[in-house]
Tab-separated table of N, CA and C in Angstrom:
chain	number	residue	atom	x	y	z
A	1	MET	N	0.820	-1.183	0.000
A	1	MET	CA	0.000	0.000	0.000
A	1	MET	C	0.871	1.256	0.000
A	2	ALA	N	1.974	1.219	0.716
A	2	ALA	CA	2.844	2.398	0.773
A	2	ALA	C	3.348	2.776	-0.614
A	3	SER	N	3.720	1.803	-1.421
A	3	SER	CA	4.229	2.129	-2.751
A	3	SER	C	3.120	2.684	-3.643
A	4	VAL	N	1.901	2.196	-3.486
A	4	VAL	CA	0.768	2.729	-4.255
A	4	VAL	C	0.544	4.192	-3.881
A	5	LEU	N	0.529	4.480	-2.590
A	5	LEU	CA	0.325	5.857	-2.133
A	5	LEU	C	1.494	6.760	-2.523
A	6	ALA	N	2.710	6.258	-2.387
A	6	ALA	CA	3.888	7.055	-2.752
A	6	ALA	C	3.859	7.406	-4.242
A	7	ASP	N	3.409	6.466	-5.067
A	7	ASP	CA	3.298	6.745	-6.503
A	7	ASP	C	2.295	7.860	-6.782
A	8	ASP	N	1.334	8.051	-5.875
A	8	ASP	CA	0.341	9.126	-6.005
A	8	ASP	C	0.795	10.425	-5.349
A	9	GLY	N	2.015	10.441	-4.789
A	9	GLY	CA	2.543	11.666	-4.203
A	9	GLY	C	2.416	11.778	-2.696
A	10	TRP	N	1.863	10.771	-2.046
A	10	TRP	CA	1.768	10.789	-0.587
A	10	TRP	C	3.119	10.416	0.013
A	11	THR	N	3.410	10.941	1.197
A	11	THR	CA	4.619	10.583	1.929
A	11	THR	C	4.258	9.510	2.944
A	12	CYS	N	4.962	8.394	2.903
A	12	CYS	CA	4.678	7.261	3.788
A	12	CYS	C	5.925	6.908	4.581
A	13	THR	N	5.779	6.813	5.888
A	13	THR	CA	6.897	6.424	6.743
A	13	THR	C	6.428	5.350	7.713
A	14	LEU	N	7.275	4.376	7.921
A	14	LEU	CA	6.980	3.307	8.861
A	14	LEU	C	7.495	3.718	10.232
A	15	ARG	N	6.668	3.509	11.229
A	15	ARG	CA	7.097	3.786	12.604
A	15	ARG	C	6.563	2.688	13.505
A	16	ILE	N	7.151	2.559	14.659
A	16	ILE	CA	6.731	1.554	15.635
A	16	ILE	C	6.170	2.286	16.843
A	17	THR	N	4.949	1.976	17.210
A	17	THR	CA	4.314	2.570	18.380
A	17	THR	C	3.798	1.447	19.270
A	18	ASP	N	4.246	1.423	20.507
A	18	ASP	CA	3.866	0.362	21.446
A	18	ASP	C	4.101	-1.026	20.861
A	19	GLY	N	5.205	-1.168	20.133
A	19	GLY	CA	5.565	-2.451	19.554
A	19	GLY	C	4.816	-2.810	18.281
A	20	GLN	N	3.916	-1.946	17.834
A	20	GLN	CA	3.118	-2.229	16.642
A	20	GLN	C	3.592	-1.366	15.477
A	21	PRO	N	3.864	-1.976	14.324
A	21	PRO	CA	4.240	-1.172	13.158
A	21	PRO	C	3.033	-0.402	12.616
A	22	LEU	N	3.249	0.851	12.319
A	22	LEU	CA	2.217	1.714	11.746
A	22	LEU	C	2.797	2.423	10.535
A	23	LEU	N	1.979	2.577	9.515
A	23	LEU	CA	2.376	3.344	8.351
A	23	LEU	C	1.756	4.726	8.485
A	24	ARG	N	2.599	5.734	8.587
A	24	ARG	CA	2.132	7.120	8.681
A	24	ARG	C	2.056	7.683	7.268
A	25	VAL	N	0.880	8.184	6.888
A	25	VAL	CA	0.649	8.700	5.547
A	25	VAL	C	0.272	10.176	5.654
A	26	VAL	N	1.023	11.025	4.948
A	26	VAL	CA	0.745	12.467	4.944
A	26	VAL	C	0.939	13.009	3.534
A	27	ASP	N	0.342	14.171	3.302
A	27	ASP	CA	0.641	14.958	2.111
A	27	ASP	C	1.747	15.916	2.540
A	28	ALA	N	2.863	15.922	1.828
A	28	ALA	CA	4.017	16.735	2.231
A	28	ALA	C	3.681	18.214	2.338
A	29	ARG	N	2.646	18.667	1.619
A	29	ARG	CA	2.256	20.083	1.692
A	29	ARG	C	1.545	20.403	3.001
A	30	VAL	N	1.005	19.387	3.652
A	30	VAL	CA	0.271	19.552	4.913
A	30	VAL	C	0.681	18.406	5.849
A	31	PRO	N	1.919	18.386	6.323
A	31	PRO	CA	2.405	17.230	7.076
A	31	PRO	C	1.762	17.019	8.440
A	32	VAL	N	1.013	17.996	8.924
A	32	VAL	CA	0.363	17.809	10.223
A	32	VAL	C	-0.956	17.052	10.098
A	33	VAL	N	-1.443	16.882	8.867
A	33	VAL	CA	-2.672	16.128	8.621
A	33	VAL	C	-2.264	14.783	8.055
A	34	GLY	N	-2.599	13.716	8.756
A	34	GLY	CA	-2.186	12.406	8.275
A	34	GLY	C	-3.000	11.291	8.887
A	35	GLU	N	-2.624	10.100	8.510
A	35	GLU	CA	-3.302	8.898	8.993
A	35	GLU	C	-2.252	7.863	9.354
A	36	SER	N	-2.497	7.161	10.442
A	36	SER	CA	-1.639	6.052	10.836
A	36	SER	C	-2.397	4.763	10.569
A	37	VAL	N	-1.809	3.901	9.752
A	37	VAL	CA	-2.468	2.678	9.303
A	37	VAL	C	-1.777	1.470	9.913
A	38	ALA	N	-2.575	0.577	10.457
A	38	ALA	CA	-2.073	-0.661	11.049
A	38	ALA	C	-2.590	-1.849	10.249
A	39	VAL	N	-2.000	-2.992	10.471
A	39	VAL	CA	-2.501	-4.248	9.917
A	39	VAL	C	-3.137	-5.021	11.065
A	40	VAL	N	-4.374	-5.475	10.829
A	40	VAL	CA	-5.100	-6.242	11.835
A	40	VAL	C	-5.663	-7.506	11.188
A	41	LEU	N	-5.949	-8.484	12.009
A	41	LEU	CA	-6.591	-9.700	11.521
A	41	LEU	C	-8.088	-9.605	11.799
A	42	VAL	N	-8.888	-9.876	10.763
A	42	VAL	CA	-10.343	-9.839	10.900
A	42	VAL	C	-10.913	-11.168	10.411
A	43	PRO	N	-12.064	-11.568	10.949
A	43	PRO	CA	-12.680	-12.820	10.496
A	43	PRO	C	-13.024	-12.755	9.004
A	44	ASP	N	-12.789	-13.852	8.306
A	44	ASP	CA	-13.157	-13.894	6.891
A	44	ASP	C	-14.360	-14.815	6.691
A	45	ALA	N	-14.861	-14.875	5.478
A	45	ALA	CA	-16.069	-15.634	5.177
A	45	ALA	C	-15.893	-17.132	5.399
A	46	GLY	N	-14.666	-17.613	5.330
A	46	GLY	CA	-14.415	-19.038	5.501
A	46	GLY	C	-14.189	-19.463	6.936
A	47	GLY	N	-14.380	-18.558	7.874
A	47	GLY	CA	-14.184	-18.883	9.277
A	47	GLY	C	-12.758	-18.685	9.767
A	48	GLY	N	-11.887	-18.251	8.883
A	48	GLY	CA	-10.505	-17.979	9.274
A	48	GLY	C	-10.313	-16.510	9.585
A	49	ARG	N	-9.092	-16.068	9.425
A	49	ARG	CA	-8.777	-14.653	9.668
A	49	ARG	C	-7.975	-14.136	8.478
A	50	ALA	N	-8.230	-12.898	8.109
A	50	ALA	CA	-7.534	-12.261	6.995
A	50	ALA	C	-6.898	-10.964	7.471
A	51	ALA	N	-5.748	-10.636	6.902
A	51	ALA	CA	-5.051	-9.397	7.251
A	51	ALA	C	-5.649	-8.233	6.462
A	52	TRP	N	-6.002	-7.178	7.182
A	52	TRP	CA	-6.571	-5.962	6.595
A	52	TRP	C	-5.814	-4.754	7.107
A	53	PHE	N	-5.814	-3.694	6.297
A	53	PHE	CA	-5.309	-2.402	6.740
A	53	PHE	C	-6.433	-1.685	7.484
A	54	ARG	N	-6.090	-1.073	8.632
A	54	ARG	CA	-7.088	-0.355	9.437
A	54	ARG	C	-6.567	1.033	9.778
A	55	SER	N	-7.448	2.025	9.652
A	55	SER	CA	-7.078	3.408	9.986
A	55	SER	C	-7.005	3.580	11.502
A	56	SER	N	-6.460	4.706	11.915
A	56	SER	CA	-6.366	4.995	13.351
A	56	SER	C	-7.748	5.176	13.982
A	57	ALA	N	-8.751	5.454	13.166
A	57	ALA	CA	-10.124	5.588	13.668
A	57	ALA	C	-10.865	4.251	13.671
A	58	GLY	N	-10.185	3.189	13.244
A	58	GLY	CA	-10.797	1.871	13.244
A	58	GLY	C	-11.490	1.495	11.947
A	59	VAL	N	-11.370	2.321	10.926
A	59	VAL	CA	-11.997	2.034	9.629
A	59	VAL	C	-11.157	0.990	8.892
A	60	LEU	N	-11.798	-0.095	8.458
A	60	LEU	CA	-11.106	-1.087	7.645
A	60	LEU	C	-10.981	-0.538	6.233
A	61	LEU	N	-9.746	-0.382	5.775
A	61	LEU	CA	-9.469	0.282	4.506
A	61	LEU	C	-9.451	-0.680	3.323
A	62	GLY	N	-9.077	-1.887	3.561
A	62	GLY	CA	-9.002	-2.891	2.504
A	62	GLY	C	-8.111	-4.023	2.942
A	63	PRO	N	-8.274	-5.166	2.303
A	63	PRO	CA	-7.434	-6.311	2.657
A	63	PRO	C	-5.992	-6.083	2.228
A	64	CYS	N	-5.070	-6.639	2.965
A	64	CYS	CA	-3.651	-6.513	2.616
A	64	CYS	C	-3.383	-7.127	1.244
A	65	ALA	N	-4.213	-8.067	0.829
A	65	ALA	CA	-4.062	-8.678	-0.492
A	65	ALA	C	-4.459	-7.729	-1.618
A	66	ASP	N	-5.091	-6.595	-1.280
A	66	ASP	CA	-5.534	-5.621	-2.283
A	66	ASP	C	-5.082	-4.220	-1.872
A	67	PRO	N	-3.774	-3.925	-1.989
A	67	PRO	CA	-3.258	-2.634	-1.532
A	67	PRO	C	-3.824	-1.441	-2.296
A	68	VAL	N	-4.237	-1.627	-3.536
A	68	VAL	CA	-4.830	-0.523	-4.302
A	68	VAL	C	-6.144	-0.093	-3.659
A	69	ARG	N	-6.946	-1.052	-3.261
A	69	ARG	CA	-8.217	-0.749	-2.570
A	69	ARG	C	-7.963	-0.052	-1.245
A	70	ALA	N	-6.986	-0.540	-0.501
A	70	ALA	CA	-6.672	0.073	0.791
A	70	ALA	C	-6.159	1.499	0.606
A	71	ALA	N	-5.338	1.718	-0.412
A	71	ALA	CA	-4.821	3.062	-0.679
A	71	ALA	C	-5.966	4.015	-1.023
A	72	GLU	N	-6.945	3.538	-1.761
A	72	GLU	CA	-8.104	4.376	-2.075
A	72	GLU	C	-8.838	4.762	-0.786
A	73	GLY	N	-8.915	3.841	0.161
A	73	GLY	CA	-9.524	4.155	1.449
A	73	GLY	C	-8.795	5.272	2.174
A	74	VAL	N	-7.468	5.253	2.128
A	74	VAL	CA	-6.680	6.321	2.752
A	74	VAL	C	-6.957	7.649	2.052
A	75	ARG	N	-6.980	7.634	0.721
A	75	ARG	CA	-7.253	8.866	-0.033
A	75	ARG	C	-8.638	9.419	0.297
A	76	VAL	N	-9.620	8.543	0.448
A	76	VAL	CA	-10.981	8.982	0.792
A	76	VAL	C	-10.997	9.630	2.174
A	77	LEU	N	-10.265	9.052	3.114
A	77	LEU	CA	-10.230	9.620	4.468
A	77	LEU	C	-9.465	10.935	4.530
A	78	LEU	N	-8.301	10.999	3.902
A	78	LEU	CA	-7.435	12.173	4.028
A	78	LEU	C	-7.740	13.284	3.042
A	79	GLY	N	-8.259	12.944	1.887
A	79	GLY	CA	-8.478	13.930	0.834
A	79	GLY	C	-9.211	15.184	1.275
A	80	PRO	N	-10.378	15.053	1.920
A	80	PRO	CA	-11.097	16.258	2.346
A	80	PRO	C	-10.324	17.098	3.356
A	81	TRP	N	-9.607	16.450	4.261
A	81	TRP	CA	-8.834	17.187	5.272
A	81	TRP	C	-7.682	17.947	4.627
A	82	VAL	N	-6.985	17.282	3.722
A	82	VAL	CA	-5.869	17.930	3.037
A	82	VAL	C	-6.388	19.073	2.165
A	83	GLY	N	-7.473	18.822	1.442
A	83	GLY	CA	-8.050	19.869	0.598
A	83	GLY	C	-8.444	21.093	1.394
A	84	ARG	N	-9.050	20.883	2.534
A	84	ARG	CA	-9.465	22.003	3.387
A	84	ARG	C	-8.254	22.763	3.918
A	85	ALA	N	-7.244	22.031	4.359
A	85	ALA	CA	-6.038	22.690	4.886
A	85	ALA	C	-5.352	23.515	3.801
A	86	LEU	N	-5.284	22.989	2.591
A	86	LEU	CA	-4.659	23.734	1.497
A	86	LEU	C	-5.487	24.958	1.125
A	87	ALA	N	-6.810	24.816	1.130
A	87	ALA	CA	-7.674	25.962	0.817
A	87	ALA	C	-7.529	27.044	1.875
A	88	ASP	N	-7.490	26.643	3.145
A	88	ASP	CA	-7.321	27.617	4.224
A	88	ASP	C	-5.975	28.329	4.114
A	89	ALA	N	-4.931	27.573	3.784
A	89	ALA	CA	-3.604	28.176	3.636
A	89	ALA	C	-3.605	29.155	2.470
A	90	GLY	N	-4.290	28.818	1.396
A	90	GLY	CA	-4.380	29.712	0.251
A	90	GLY	C	-5.120	30.997	0.576
A	91	ARG	N	-6.184	30.877	1.360
A	91	ARG	CA	-6.930	32.077	1.769
A	91	ARG	C	-6.076	32.964	2.667
A	92	ARG	N	-5.354	32.350	3.589
A	92	ARG	CA	-4.477	33.126	4.485
A	92	ARG	C	-3.389	33.833	3.676
A	93	ALA	N	-2.810	33.122	2.720
A	93	ALA	CA	-1.757	33.725	1.904
A	93	ALA	C	-2.326	34.856	1.048
A	94	GLY	N	-3.529	34.669	0.526
A	94	GLY	CA	-4.174	35.706	-0.283
A	94	GLY	C	-4.517	36.918	0.538
A	95	GLY	N	-4.947	36.711	1.768
A	95	GLY	CA	-5.283	37.824	2.656
A	95	GLY	C	-4.064	38.602	3.086
A	96	ALA	N	-2.931	37.905	3.228
A	96	ALA	CA	-1.706	38.579	3.638
A	96	ALA	C	-1.147	39.458	2.538
A	97	ALA	N	-1.476	39.110	1.284
A	97	ALA	CA	-0.944	39.871	0.150
A	97	ALA	C	-1.711	41.149	-0.092
A	98	GLN	N	-2.887	41.283	0.493
A	98	GLN	CA	-3.720	42.464	0.238
A	98	GLN	C	-3.387	43.610	1.143
């Protein structure tokens, strides 16, 4: 998933928090807005368990077997926040120029 997101221009860094690996995903233009993604095991239809990517809010983003789907989940979650932050920064910059 990190390579899919990186190809789209997102910055992805691996970090360890409380012994758990997390992928931190940010837009470099707004590095304070981001998502930390973990891998969790969830029950599957066959009665077993499957590895899925999960957001810090607990949203299942997609199965680890489908990183493109999971990356789209990250974009859906972060896109509005990044867009708003960039718009606000643009308004502030425009106001300062007047």
